[in-house]
Amino acid sequence: VVSFDDFECPFCSRMHQTLFPELFKEYSDRVAFVYKDFPLVEIHPWALRAAIDSNCLASQSGDAYWDFVDYLHTNQKEIGSEKGRDGQFAALDRIALTEGQKHNVDTAKLEACIKAQDEKAVKRSMHEGEELGVNATPTIFVNGQEIEGLVSVADLRAVLDGALKQAGMQPPPKSNAETSPNKKSEIATH
């Protein structure tokens, strides 16, 4: 599962908060979940900064990355309510540094990465999405099958189950939903 995501996109937020916790629980032992950055910079002024900051965290800690992703998708209004773009950027940087400290990353390295705001990895991810025809978020690919927009858990589960069956694997029994999510899935930073 490859998900092209924008941290400022309200539909991405809803999908992340409602679908992925449940799907991680059910499918993490059978499916690799890959997040790709696709900030819609024309309409989401802080999404690129958030993607860059997330990649700074990912370079040191997968857990810090996922906590940052979870926080941003849950607290979009908090960041959006900051005064001006500079205030939003400062809030994102503070949140990234806080998550990094929680996970004992190299703070000096994280601060340098955040300060540099190197867009290369995010731009590569965006280019990859464009090559695949992505023009909106969220856009998910399951073994190459494109699913655009917010979809229900049941619909995405049906696609995942079909892909597993095609691969000769059994879909997870519904009782697996009680197990803990495996957030150590691949983080796409390149």
Short mmCIF file of C-alpha atoms in Angstrom, two decimals:
data_model
loop_
_atom_site.label_atom_id
_atom_site.label_comp_id
_atom_site.label_asym_id
_atom_site.label_seq_id
_atom_site.Cartn_x
_atom_site.Cartn_y
_atom_site.Cartn_z
CA VAL A 1 0.00 0.00 0.00
CA VAL A 2 1.50 3.29 -1.08
CA SER A 3 -0.28 6.37 0.22
CA PHE A 4 0.41 9.81 -1.23
CA ASP A 5 -0.33 12.17 1.63
CA ASP A 6 -0.51 15.89 2.40
CA PHE A 7 -0.29 16.90 6.07
CA GLU A 8 -2.63 19.85 5.57
CA CYS A 9 -5.27 17.96 3.58
CA PRO A 10 -8.45 17.46 5.65
CA PHE A 11 -9.35 14.28 3.77
CA CYS A 12 -5.87 12.86 4.42
CA SER A 13 -6.37 13.66 8.08
CA ARG A 14 -9.68 11.81 8.20
CA MET A 15 -8.27 8.84 6.34
CA HIS A 16 -5.21 8.69 8.56
CA GLN A 17 -7.23 8.91 11.76
CA THR A 18 -10.01 6.50 10.83
CA LEU A 19 -8.57 4.02 8.36
CA PHE A 20 -4.96 3.51 9.12
CA PRO A 21 -5.09 2.64 12.82
CA GLU A 22 -7.55 -0.14 12.06
CA LEU A 23 -5.78 -1.30 8.90
CA PHE A 24 -2.35 -1.28 10.57
CA LYS A 25 -3.78 -3.55 13.26
CA GLU A 26 -5.33 -5.97 10.82
CA TYR A 27 -2.81 -6.08 7.99
CA SER A 28 0.63 -5.08 9.30
CA ASP A 29 1.86 -8.68 9.29
CA ARG A 30 0.84 -9.13 5.62
CA VAL A 31 1.04 -5.71 3.97
CA ALA A 32 3.76 -3.06 3.76
CA PHE A 33 2.38 0.47 4.23
CA VAL A 34 4.46 3.19 2.56
CA TYR A 35 3.77 6.90 3.04
CA LYS A 36 4.84 9.27 0.27
CA ASP A 37 4.86 13.04 0.48
CA PHE A 38 2.57 14.90 -1.92
CA PRO A 39 1.99 18.36 -0.44
CA LEU A 40 -0.45 20.40 -2.51
CA VAL A 41 1.63 23.56 -2.13
CA GLU A 42 -0.72 25.73 -4.20
CA ILE A 43 -3.52 25.37 -1.64
CA HIS A 44 -1.77 24.18 1.54
CA PRO A 45 0.87 26.71 2.63
CA TRP A 46 2.46 24.70 5.45
CA ALA A 47 2.26 21.18 3.98
CA LEU A 48 5.71 21.29 2.36
CA ARG A 49 7.34 22.43 5.62
CA ALA A 50 5.57 19.63 7.50
CA ALA A 51 6.77 17.05 4.96
CA ILE A 52 10.37 18.26 5.22
CA ASP A 53 10.24 18.25 9.03
CA SER A 54 8.77 14.72 8.97
CA ASN A 55 11.64 13.54 6.78
CA CYS A 56 14.11 15.06 9.24
CA LEU A 57 12.56 12.93 11.97
CA ALA A 58 12.37 9.84 9.76
CA SER A 59 16.11 10.01 9.11
CA GLN A 60 16.68 9.31 12.80
CA SER A 61 13.63 7.53 14.20
CA GLY A 62 10.69 5.76 12.63
CA ASP A 63 8.73 6.06 15.87
CA ALA A 64 9.34 9.84 16.04
CA TYR A 65 8.22 10.11 12.41
CA TRP A 66 4.96 8.22 13.03
CA ASP A 67 4.21 10.19 16.20
CA PHE A 68 4.72 13.43 14.23
CA VAL A 69 2.49 12.15 11.40
CA ASP A 70 -0.21 11.17 13.90
CA TYR A 71 0.03 14.53 15.68
CA LEU A 72 -0.20 16.61 12.51
CA HIS A 73 -3.14 14.67 11.13
CA THR A 74 -4.96 15.05 14.44
CA ASN A 75 -4.09 18.72 15.05
CA GLN A 76 -4.30 20.44 11.66
CA LYS A 77 -6.50 23.23 13.05
CA GLU A 78 -3.97 24.03 15.77
CA ILE A 79 -1.23 24.63 13.20
CA GLY A 80 -3.57 26.42 10.81
CA SER A 81 -4.64 28.80 13.57
CA GLU A 82 -1.09 30.12 14.08
CA LYS A 83 -0.62 33.70 12.91
CA GLY A 84 0.80 33.80 9.41
CA ARG A 85 3.01 31.38 7.58
CA ASP A 86 5.99 32.11 9.83
CA GLY A 87 3.93 31.23 12.89
CA GLN A 88 2.77 28.00 11.27
CA PHE A 89 6.34 27.09 10.31
CA ALA A 90 7.59 27.83 13.83
CA ALA A 91 4.83 25.62 15.28
CA LEU A 92 5.74 22.75 12.95
CA ASP A 93 9.41 23.04 13.85
CA ARG A 94 8.60 23.08 17.59
CA ILE A 95 6.41 20.00 17.25
CA ALA A 96 9.12 18.17 15.27
CA LEU A 97 11.75 19.05 17.88
CA THR A 98 9.43 17.92 20.70
CA GLU A 99 8.80 14.58 18.99
CA GLY A 100 12.52 14.18 18.37
CA GLN A 101 13.32 14.83 22.02
CA LYS A 102 10.69 12.29 23.12
CA HIS A 103 12.50 9.69 21.04
CA ASN A 104 16.03 10.72 22.03
CA VAL A 105 17.21 11.65 18.54
CA ASP A 106 20.35 13.69 17.97
CA THR A 107 18.86 17.14 18.63
CA ALA A 108 21.66 19.08 16.96
CA LYS A 109 21.33 16.98 13.81
CA LEU A 110 17.53 17.38 13.85
CA GLU A 111 17.78 21.16 14.35
CA ALA A 112 20.26 21.43 11.46
CA CYS A 113 18.00 19.39 9.19
CA ILE A 114 14.95 21.49 10.07
CA LYS A 115 16.89 24.71 9.56
CA ALA A 116 18.21 23.57 6.16
CA GLN A 117 14.68 22.83 4.83
CA ASP A 118 16.09 20.63 2.06
CA GLU A 119 13.18 19.97 -0.32
CA LYS A 120 14.90 17.36 -2.50
CA ALA A 121 13.35 14.23 -0.94
CA VAL A 122 9.87 15.74 -0.89
CA LYS A 123 10.19 16.96 -4.48
CA ARG A 124 11.30 13.45 -5.56
CA SER A 125 8.23 11.97 -3.86
CA MET A 126 6.00 14.56 -5.53
CA HIS A 127 7.58 13.84 -8.92
CA GLU A 128 7.01 10.12 -8.41
CA GLY A 129 3.35 10.82 -7.66
CA GLU A 130 3.01 13.03 -10.73
CA GLU A 131 4.53 10.28 -12.88
CA LEU A 132 1.82 7.95 -11.56
CA GLY A 133 -0.91 10.49 -12.32
CA VAL A 134 -1.51 11.62 -8.73
CA ASN A 135 -3.18 15.03 -8.67
CA ALA A 136 -5.14 14.90 -5.41
CA THR A 137 -4.71 13.62 -1.90
CA PRO A 138 -5.16 11.16 -0.47
CA THR A 139 -4.29 8.81 -3.31
CA ILE A 140 -3.50 5.22 -2.44
CA PHE A 141 -2.10 2.47 -4.61
CA VAL A 142 -2.61 -1.16 -3.66
CA ASN A 143 -0.34 -3.28 -5.85
CA GLY A 144 -0.66 -0.59 -8.52
CA GLN A 145 -4.45 -0.20 -8.28
CA GLU A 146 -5.21 3.49 -7.72
CA ILE A 147 -7.73 4.54 -5.10
CA GLU A 148 -8.28 8.31 -4.99
CA GLY A 149 -9.98 10.22 -2.22
CA LEU A 150 -11.45 9.24 1.09
CA VAL A 151 -12.72 5.67 1.05
CA SER A 152 -14.41 3.57 3.68
CA VAL A 153 -12.59 1.00 5.80
CA ALA A 154 -14.78 -1.71 4.24
CA ASP A 155 -13.91 -0.66 0.68
CA LEU A 156 -10.18 -0.48 1.35
CA ARG A 157 -10.30 -3.77 3.27
CA ALA A 158 -11.97 -5.41 0.24
CA VAL A 159 -9.18 -4.14 -2.05
CA LEU A 160 -6.49 -5.35 0.38
CA ASP A 161 -8.15 -8.75 0.76
CA GLY A 162 -8.38 -9.09 -3.02
CA ALA A 163 -4.69 -8.21 -3.45
CA LEU A 164 -3.70 -10.73 -0.78
CA LYS A 165 -5.79 -13.47 -2.42
CA GLN A 166 -4.16 -12.67 -5.80
CA ALA A 167 -0.78 -13.09 -4.12
CA GLY A 168 -1.85 -16.47 -2.74
CA MET A 169 -2.13 -15.21 0.83
CA GLN A 170 -5.02 -15.36 3.23
CA PRO A 171 -6.58 -12.10 4.37
CA PRO A 172 -6.35 -11.63 8.11
CA PRO A 173 -9.16 -12.97 10.24
CA LYS A 174 -11.25 -10.18 11.73
CA SER A 175 -10.07 -11.14 15.23
CA ASN A 176 -6.60 -9.72 14.38
CA ALA A 177 -8.09 -6.23 14.78
CA GLU A 178 -7.39 -6.56 18.50
CA THR A 179 -3.60 -6.77 18.09
CA SER A 180 -1.29 -3.78 18.35
CA PRO A 181 -0.47 -1.78 15.23
CA ASN A 182 2.97 -2.15 13.72
CA LYS A 183 4.02 1.40 12.90
CA LYS A 184 7.46 0.32 11.83
CA SER A 185 6.28 0.23 8.23
CA GLU A 186 8.46 1.81 5.60
CA ILE A 187 8.77 5.57 5.64
CA ALA A 188 9.22 6.99 2.17
CA THR A 189 11.73 9.81 2.40
CA HIS A 190 13.24 9.48 -1.03
#
